[in-house]
């Protein structure tokens, strides 16, 4: 009893830690600034063309606006500190706004600008505030400005939808999981397409066709052993054989999928065999008696009845594959890929690898991102396992 | 290119299916035929697609190598004088030049020429591949379609290819094992050519970093695996000290005491632990447990290092609990009811029965479960990669940081991989050792469990 309680306490402790440090990543602190899209600052005529607007130095526009908003800040160092309170994406934001609506030139507008990662951490309480300046992530002066923003109601927060759509970034406040989610989806697709047909076919052979001989015995022992081989060994296999011998491109979902499908095959074969075994022989005998060929018996009767069990096993295998990290590191899926992969031959990242990279990163802003990414992967895993349980519940038949 | 070809072949094969089926339908309208029309269709589709796709696969696998050989024969004699590593570098340059990668240019004229040759070979190869794959698909389709005859046994033909397919699928397990063993052995041999086997097995110093300049100290690196293995076993031991008692206790609880309702709720909850990715445990270990262990140690006056073996081992133990619990649960449930009833009939209490009858009866199975768990702990990568140390340290003190086999494999292979450098190759030697150890543990465990099951069946 104590054992169970201890184990469950460990799970709850783990989940609570992760949720408490991760939930805040779904919101981002913003600071409202009045931006004057002054043609003089932008060095363009009010009726500038699209091309001219693209050439504008938006960083300068942002800086000058900051100076106007804070005329009392004059020293260079102070100005730099002030600018550092905002995300480095601020100029890009202004560019997008102007390019989307050229009529803004000459107008004045209140813009919500993303705060920098350090300010974000202080606002959310993820980094301690009442400590010595040297150890705090922002300086005393920045803290005073932050309090002023807060008092005048300029601080806001917004749901961080970019987290799910954008790729990784070197600044924590801009980093997202979009690329990793797409990479993991492609990986799972390749894994499913390779391992499901082969796994089911192998199970059918071993369960229904295999003669009782040495070869079948060796195959069976092999499958059981493969199920227990450490995943990192599969990574070494992928590196030596798939990358170096066959020369497939490094770090792509295709290679990752091949390695992961070799890993999930034993799971799928074992589950599929159990599902085939559960189909009573009377069904086979009945169909054979009606004149069906063995393959017709298989495809028309046995496989449809065993399919729910096989799918359950496959989903559980895929859920394992989704969380697998070590083999993907071996085959080079750890590179910084800013783009969202569009095909199985693009360099890509994957959810667990992204978690590893963020966790290893020394910047403190990544801690909440890591925890949030873990929450995302856990949601996917729970969904997959629920699907498996539902499948089993819905189609389970006792003969 | 390949994608279009695959699509084209698949389209042809679909077309072949429908046309052969229609032909067979027409035949059937005028009299009985041996096989159902759809079997004729499937047969033609298979003939059209399978050989063509196999050619395509072989072509894409061997094309780069053949082209490289051809291009090398075109290179001037000064290329032959280059060392293996330099030659590879030049080939890489040629490849990226030929691919037209932006911003790459070479100062050597012959490299530019070779890139031109490379490109022309690639063009020829692409044309030849398209022509041969498509012509093969079309010829096979037309030939197979002539076989749509009244008495032709298309069903048998399709079933034969199906049987071949499922047989080959089941062989993949063997092929995978072979590929693992061969690739590990092959790369390990290369490693042992550079580092003597005895140094690896008995050396006490592990320091794979090789100095960039020749004159720096320890320029050759040290590859004594003992501290690495000692660290691995230390962490596995800590993990088993946590997981063994807790896992076994919860298995006994589930099998003997738990109310069915509690069991229905708590068992899936415990199995949830097994479904959590190990990278999550690693993050948990590094973020929460390691500082906690350190603070606790300092509070009671012990010096604990930031990446201690204790923290990594404890978290790994938590990960293994459900594994032991569910295996041991199965084993305890397999003890026949008659043993329990006999013990109760002799007047033993429930706890006496468990201690003196059930556990001894289930002991071989429990040992097997523990061995499987140990093999799991040794092979686990992410927890130790994130929470254990990176530097080898020969110690038995769990409060210090130690490194493991899996961590060293990750360290050796993340970053630049050079397959003539002992640092990269050492990963394969470690991998081979890891594979052999886990294989032995698994085989022993599976044999014990199997024999134990047979005993009560």
Short mmCIF file of C-alpha atoms in Angstrom, two decimals, chain B residues 14-342:
data_model
loop_
_atom_site.label_atom_id
_atom_site.label_comp_id
_atom_site.label_asym_id
_atom_site.label_seq_id
_atom_site.Cartn_x
_atom_site.Cartn_y
_atom_site.Cartn_z
CA UNK B 14 -3.85 1.66 -60.51
CA UNK B 15 -4.58 1.89 -64.22
CA UNK B 16 -3.31 -1.66 -64.65
CA UNK B 17 -5.62 -2.84 -61.87
CA UNK B 18 -8.73 -1.36 -63.45
CA UNK B 19 -7.92 -2.36 -67.00
CA UNK B 20 -7.11 -5.97 -66.05
CA UNK B 21 -10.23 -6.18 -63.92
CA UNK B 22 -12.36 -4.89 -66.78
CA UNK B 23 -10.78 -7.42 -69.14
CA UNK B 24 -11.50 -10.23 -66.67
CA UNK B 25 -15.10 -9.02 -66.24
CA UNK B 26 -15.54 -9.14 -69.99
CA UNK B 27 -14.16 -12.69 -70.04
CA UNK B 28 -16.50 -13.73 -67.26
CA UNK B 29 -19.50 -12.38 -69.15
CA UNK B 30 -18.88 -14.95 -71.86
CA UNK B 31 -18.19 -17.94 -69.65
CA UNK B 32 -16.68 -19.13 -66.36
CA UNK B 33 -13.14 -18.04 -65.41
CA UNK B 34 -10.85 -19.49 -62.77
CA UNK B 35 -10.07 -16.44 -60.62
CA UNK B 36 -12.24 -13.51 -59.59
CA UNK B 37 -11.63 -10.39 -61.71
CA UNK B 38 -10.15 -8.46 -58.79
CA UNK B 39 -7.34 -11.01 -58.43
CA UNK B 40 -6.40 -10.43 -62.05
CA UNK B 41 -6.40 -6.72 -61.31
CA UNK B 42 -4.22 -7.04 -58.21
CA UNK B 43 -1.79 -9.31 -60.02
CA UNK B 44 -1.27 -6.83 -62.85
CA UNK B 45 -0.94 -3.93 -60.40
CA UNK B 46 1.70 -5.79 -58.40
CA UNK B 47 3.67 -6.68 -61.51
CA UNK B 48 3.60 -3.09 -62.60
CA UNK B 49 4.56 -1.48 -59.29
CA UNK B 50 6.82 -3.81 -57.32
CA UNK B 51 9.73 -4.41 -59.73
CA UNK B 52 9.75 -0.78 -60.88
CA UNK B 53 9.82 0.53 -57.31
CA UNK B 54 12.58 -1.93 -56.38
CA UNK B 55 14.68 -0.65 -59.28
CA UNK B 56 14.01 2.89 -58.12
CA UNK B 57 15.05 2.05 -54.57
CA UNK B 58 18.26 0.35 -55.66
CA UNK B 59 19.02 3.22 -58.00
CA UNK B 60 18.67 5.91 -55.35
CA UNK B 61 20.72 3.82 -52.93
CA UNK B 62 23.67 3.29 -55.24
CA UNK B 63 23.59 6.39 -57.43
CA UNK B 64 25.65 8.66 -55.12
CA UNK B 65 28.37 6.08 -54.68
CA UNK B 66 28.69 5.25 -58.39
CA UNK B 67 28.76 8.91 -59.37
CA UNK B 68 31.40 9.62 -56.75
CA UNK B 69 33.62 6.82 -58.10
CA UNK B 70 33.22 8.12 -61.63
CA UNK B 71 33.99 11.69 -60.61
CA UNK B 72 37.05 10.58 -58.65
CA UNK B 73 38.45 8.91 -61.75
CA UNK B 74 38.17 12.26 -63.54
CA UNK B 75 40.15 14.15 -60.92
CA UNK B 76 43.79 15.09 -61.62
CA UNK B 77 46.70 13.16 -60.04
CA UNK B 78 47.23 15.71 -57.28
CA UNK B 79 43.93 14.54 -55.82
CA UNK B 80 45.33 11.04 -55.35
CA UNK B 81 48.05 12.45 -53.09
CA UNK B 82 45.53 13.85 -50.62
CA UNK B 83 44.84 12.02 -47.41
CA UNK B 84 41.50 10.30 -46.88
CA UNK B 85 40.10 13.16 -44.80
CA UNK B 86 41.19 15.84 -47.26
CA UNK B 87 39.82 13.82 -50.18
CA UNK B 88 36.46 13.60 -48.42
CA UNK B 89 36.51 17.33 -47.87
CA UNK B 90 37.16 17.96 -51.56
CA UNK B 91 34.35 15.58 -52.54
CA UNK B 92 32.02 17.43 -50.19
CA UNK B 93 33.02 20.69 -51.84
CA UNK B 94 32.34 19.22 -55.27
CA UNK B 95 28.96 17.96 -54.18
CA UNK B 96 27.82 21.28 -52.78
CA UNK B 97 29.17 23.10 -55.84
CA UNK B 98 27.23 20.73 -58.08
CA UNK B 99 24.10 21.19 -56.02
CA UNK B 100 24.51 24.94 -56.51
CA UNK B 101 24.52 25.71 -52.80
CA UNK B 102 24.61 29.46 -52.43
CA UNK B 103 27.86 31.15 -51.57
CA UNK B 104 30.17 28.22 -52.22
CA UNK B 105 33.07 28.58 -54.55
CA UNK B 106 36.43 26.94 -54.76
CA UNK B 107 39.88 28.34 -55.31
CA UNK B 108 40.96 25.23 -57.14
CA UNK B 109 40.09 25.02 -60.82
CA UNK B 110 39.88 21.25 -60.90
CA UNK B 111 37.19 21.29 -58.22
CA UNK B 112 35.02 23.52 -60.40
CA UNK B 113 35.57 21.18 -63.34
CA UNK B 114 34.76 18.16 -61.25
CA UNK B 115 31.55 19.81 -60.11
CA UNK B 116 30.62 20.27 -63.76
CA UNK B 117 31.34 16.58 -64.45
CA UNK B 118 29.37 15.66 -61.34
CA UNK B 119 26.39 17.64 -62.52
CA UNK B 120 26.43 16.07 -65.97
CA UNK B 121 26.65 12.58 -64.50
CA UNK B 122 23.75 13.34 -62.23
CA UNK B 123 21.70 14.52 -65.17
CA UNK B 124 22.48 11.37 -67.16
CA UNK B 125 21.66 9.25 -64.15
CA UNK B 126 18.33 11.02 -63.63
CA UNK B 127 17.33 10.50 -67.26
CA UNK B 128 18.45 6.88 -67.24
CA UNK B 129 16.56 6.23 -64.02
CA UNK B 130 13.33 7.75 -65.32
CA UNK B 131 13.54 5.86 -68.58
CA UNK B 132 14.41 2.50 -67.06
CA UNK B 133 11.86 2.68 -64.23
CA UNK B 134 9.01 3.84 -66.45
CA UNK B 135 9.79 1.42 -69.27
CA UNK B 136 10.01 -1.44 -66.81
CA UNK B 137 6.67 -0.49 -65.28
CA UNK B 138 4.98 -0.27 -68.69
CA UNK B 139 6.49 -3.46 -70.11
CA UNK B 140 5.64 -5.41 -66.96
CA UNK B 141 2.10 -4.04 -67.03
CA UNK B 142 1.52 -5.01 -70.65
CA UNK B 143 3.11 -8.41 -70.21
CA UNK B 144 1.11 -9.17 -67.06
CA UNK B 145 -2.08 -8.04 -68.78
CA UNK B 146 -1.64 -10.71 -71.46
CA UNK B 147 -1.98 -13.22 -68.62
CA UNK B 148 -5.60 -12.28 -67.99
CA UNK B 149 -6.96 -15.52 -69.45
CA UNK B 150 -9.92 -17.73 -68.68
CA UNK B 151 -7.94 -20.54 -67.07
CA UNK B 152 -5.16 -18.43 -65.53
CA UNK B 153 -4.78 -18.95 -61.76
CA UNK B 154 -4.45 -15.30 -60.78
CA UNK B 155 -5.60 -15.88 -57.20
CA UNK B 156 -2.82 -18.35 -56.49
CA UNK B 157 -0.31 -15.98 -57.97
CA UNK B 158 -1.49 -13.10 -55.76
CA UNK B 159 -1.56 -15.30 -52.68
CA UNK B 160 1.98 -16.47 -53.35
CA UNK B 161 3.26 -12.91 -53.44
CA UNK B 162 1.32 -12.15 -50.27
CA UNK B 163 2.96 -15.11 -48.56
CA UNK B 164 6.37 -13.92 -49.66
CA UNK B 165 5.61 -10.43 -48.33
CA UNK B 166 4.56 -11.59 -44.87
CA UNK B 167 7.53 -13.95 -44.66
CA UNK B 168 9.93 -11.13 -45.53
CA UNK B 169 8.22 -8.87 -42.99
CA UNK B 170 8.85 -11.36 -40.23
CA UNK B 171 12.48 -11.60 -41.29
CA UNK B 172 12.93 -7.89 -40.59
CA UNK B 173 13.34 -8.62 -36.89
CA UNK B 174 16.30 -10.88 -37.66
CA UNK B 175 17.72 -8.42 -40.16
CA UNK B 176 17.53 -5.63 -37.59
CA UNK B 177 19.43 -7.69 -35.05
CA UNK B 178 22.02 -8.60 -37.67
CA UNK B 179 22.35 -4.98 -38.75
CA UNK B 180 22.82 -3.87 -35.14
CA UNK B 181 25.48 -6.48 -34.45
CA UNK B 182 27.31 -5.96 -37.73
CA UNK B 183 27.34 -2.17 -37.62
CA UNK B 184 28.45 -2.11 -33.98
CA UNK B 185 31.17 -4.70 -34.62
CA UNK B 186 32.38 -3.00 -37.78
CA UNK B 187 32.77 0.45 -36.23
CA UNK B 188 34.16 -1.03 -33.00
CA UNK B 189 36.89 -2.83 -34.97
CA UNK B 190 37.87 0.50 -36.46
CA UNK B 191 37.99 1.88 -32.92
CA UNK B 192 40.12 -0.97 -31.60
CA UNK B 193 42.59 -0.44 -34.42
CA UNK B 194 43.24 2.98 -32.91
CA UNK B 195 42.87 2.10 -29.23
CA UNK B 196 43.99 -1.30 -27.91
CA UNK B 197 41.24 -3.51 -26.56
CA UNK B 198 43.00 -3.94 -23.22
CA UNK B 199 43.18 -0.17 -22.73
CA UNK B 200 39.45 0.04 -23.31
CA UNK B 201 38.52 -2.83 -21.02
CA UNK B 202 40.92 -2.23 -18.17
CA UNK B 203 41.87 1.46 -18.38
CA UNK B 204 40.95 3.60 -15.40
CA UNK B 205 40.93 6.89 -17.21
CA UNK B 206 38.25 8.09 -19.62
CA UNK B 207 38.93 11.36 -21.35
CA UNK B 208 37.90 11.26 -25.00
CA UNK B 209 38.58 14.92 -25.70
CA UNK B 210 41.45 15.08 -28.15
CA UNK B 211 43.52 18.20 -28.19
CA UNK B 212 43.38 20.21 -31.37
CA UNK B 213 47.07 21.07 -31.33
CA UNK B 214 49.62 18.28 -31.21
CA UNK B 215 51.64 19.88 -28.44
CA UNK B 216 48.81 20.18 -25.96
CA UNK B 217 48.82 17.80 -23.04
CA UNK B 218 46.87 14.53 -23.27
CA UNK B 219 46.68 14.92 -27.00
CA UNK B 220 45.81 11.31 -27.60
CA UNK B 221 42.82 11.12 -25.23
CA UNK B 222 42.25 8.26 -22.84
CA UNK B 223 39.73 5.51 -23.45
CA UNK B 224 39.61 3.39 -20.31
CA UNK B 225 35.99 2.35 -19.93
CA UNK B 226 36.03 1.22 -16.30
CA UNK B 227 34.97 4.54 -14.73
CA UNK B 228 32.17 4.84 -17.28
CA UNK B 229 30.84 1.39 -16.50
CA UNK B 230 31.30 1.94 -12.77
CA UNK B 231 29.18 5.09 -13.03
CA UNK B 232 26.54 3.24 -15.02
CA UNK B 233 26.26 0.50 -12.44
CA UNK B 234 26.27 2.98 -9.55
CA UNK B 235 23.30 4.85 -10.98
CA UNK B 236 21.53 1.59 -11.85
CA UNK B 237 22.12 0.42 -8.27
CA UNK B 238 20.59 3.58 -6.80
CA UNK B 239 17.66 3.20 -9.20
CA UNK B 240 17.10 -0.40 -8.20
CA UNK B 241 17.29 0.49 -4.48
CA UNK B 242 14.41 2.87 -5.08
CA UNK B 243 12.41 0.88 -7.61
CA UNK B 244 12.95 -2.62 -6.25
CA UNK B 245 11.20 -2.33 -2.86
CA UNK B 246 8.52 0.10 -4.01
CA UNK B 247 7.77 -1.82 -7.20
CA UNK B 248 7.65 -5.15 -5.44
CA UNK B 249 5.52 -3.78 -2.59
CA UNK B 250 2.99 -2.30 -4.97
CA UNK B 251 2.90 -5.52 -6.98
CA UNK B 252 2.13 -7.51 -3.83
CA UNK B 253 -0.49 -4.97 -2.86
CA UNK B 254 -2.15 -5.11 -6.27
CA UNK B 255 -2.02 -8.90 -6.48
CA UNK B 256 -3.01 -9.81 -2.95
CA UNK B 257 -4.62 -6.98 -1.01
CA UNK B 258 -6.09 -4.35 -3.30
CA UNK B 259 -9.84 -4.00 -3.55
CA UNK B 260 -10.80 -4.44 -7.21
CA UNK B 261 -12.00 -0.83 -7.36
CA UNK B 262 -8.72 0.50 -6.01
CA UNK B 263 -6.87 -1.75 -8.41
CA UNK B 264 -8.91 -0.51 -11.35
CA UNK B 265 -8.00 3.04 -10.50
CA UNK B 266 -4.46 2.81 -9.17
CA UNK B 267 -2.99 0.38 -11.66
CA UNK B 268 -3.63 2.52 -14.77
CA UNK B 269 -2.40 5.53 -12.78
CA UNK B 270 0.84 3.72 -12.07
CA UNK B 271 1.13 2.65 -15.69
CA UNK B 272 0.80 6.29 -16.64
CA UNK B 273 4.26 6.64 -15.12
CA UNK B 274 5.57 4.17 -17.68
CA UNK B 275 4.13 6.22 -20.53
CA UNK B 276 5.86 9.46 -19.60
CA UNK B 277 8.74 10.15 -22.00
CA UNK B 278 12.15 9.83 -20.36
CA UNK B 279 13.11 13.33 -21.43
CA UNK B 280 10.38 14.57 -19.07
CA UNK B 281 11.94 12.64 -16.20
CA UNK B 282 15.29 14.11 -17.18
CA UNK B 283 13.94 17.65 -16.97
CA UNK B 284 12.32 16.84 -13.63
CA UNK B 285 15.58 15.42 -12.33
CA UNK B 286 17.67 18.37 -13.44
CA UNK B 287 15.19 21.08 -12.44
CA UNK B 288 13.74 19.78 -9.19
CA UNK B 289 15.32 16.68 -7.77
CA UNK B 290 19.00 17.57 -8.17
CA UNK B 291 18.72 20.93 -6.33
CA UNK B 292 16.50 19.26 -3.73
CA UNK B 293 19.06 16.51 -3.08
CA UNK B 294 21.80 19.10 -2.94
CA UNK B 295 19.93 21.30 -0.44
CA UNK B 296 19.05 18.30 1.69
CA UNK B 297 22.68 17.22 1.68
CA UNK B 298 23.88 20.65 2.67
CA UNK B 299 21.25 20.80 5.42
CA UNK B 300 22.61 17.65 7.02
CA UNK B 301 26.20 18.65 6.42
CA UNK B 302 27.12 16.56 3.38
CA UNK B 303 28.80 17.81 0.31
CA UNK B 304 26.66 16.98 -2.70
CA UNK B 305 27.64 17.83 -6.25
CA UNK B 306 25.13 19.50 -8.52
CA UNK B 307 24.84 16.57 -10.91
CA UNK B 308 24.95 13.79 -8.34
CA UNK B 309 24.48 10.13 -9.12
CA UNK B 310 21.89 10.05 -6.35
CA UNK B 311 19.49 12.48 -8.03
CA UNK B 312 19.71 10.77 -11.42
CA UNK B 313 19.38 7.34 -9.82
CA UNK B 314 16.34 8.25 -7.73
CA UNK B 315 14.46 9.66 -10.72
CA UNK B 316 15.43 6.66 -12.81
CA UNK B 317 14.09 4.49 -10.00
CA UNK B 318 10.75 6.28 -10.15
CA UNK B 319 10.70 5.62 -13.89
CA UNK B 320 11.28 1.90 -13.40
CA UNK B 321 8.69 1.38 -10.62
CA UNK B 322 5.76 0.64 -12.95
CA UNK B 323 7.95 -1.68 -14.99
CA UNK B 324 8.83 -3.83 -11.98
CA UNK B 325 5.36 -3.53 -10.53
CA UNK B 326 3.56 -4.82 -13.60
CA UNK B 327 6.05 -7.63 -14.29
CA UNK B 328 6.04 -8.77 -10.65
CA UNK B 329 2.25 -8.49 -10.55
CA UNK B 330 1.98 -10.93 -13.48
CA UNK B 331 4.43 -13.27 -11.81
CA UNK B 332 2.59 -13.26 -8.46
CA UNK B 333 -0.73 -13.79 -10.19
CA UNK B 334 0.73 -16.85 -11.88
CA UNK B 335 1.28 -18.57 -8.53
CA UNK B 336 -1.49 -21.17 -8.42
CA UNK B 337 -4.41 -20.58 -6.09
CA UNK B 338 -3.93 -24.04 -4.59
CA UNK B 339 -0.69 -22.93 -2.89
CA UNK B 340 -2.49 -20.03 -1.21
CA UNK B 341 -5.40 -22.17 -0.13
CA UNK B 342 -3.08 -24.84 1.20
#
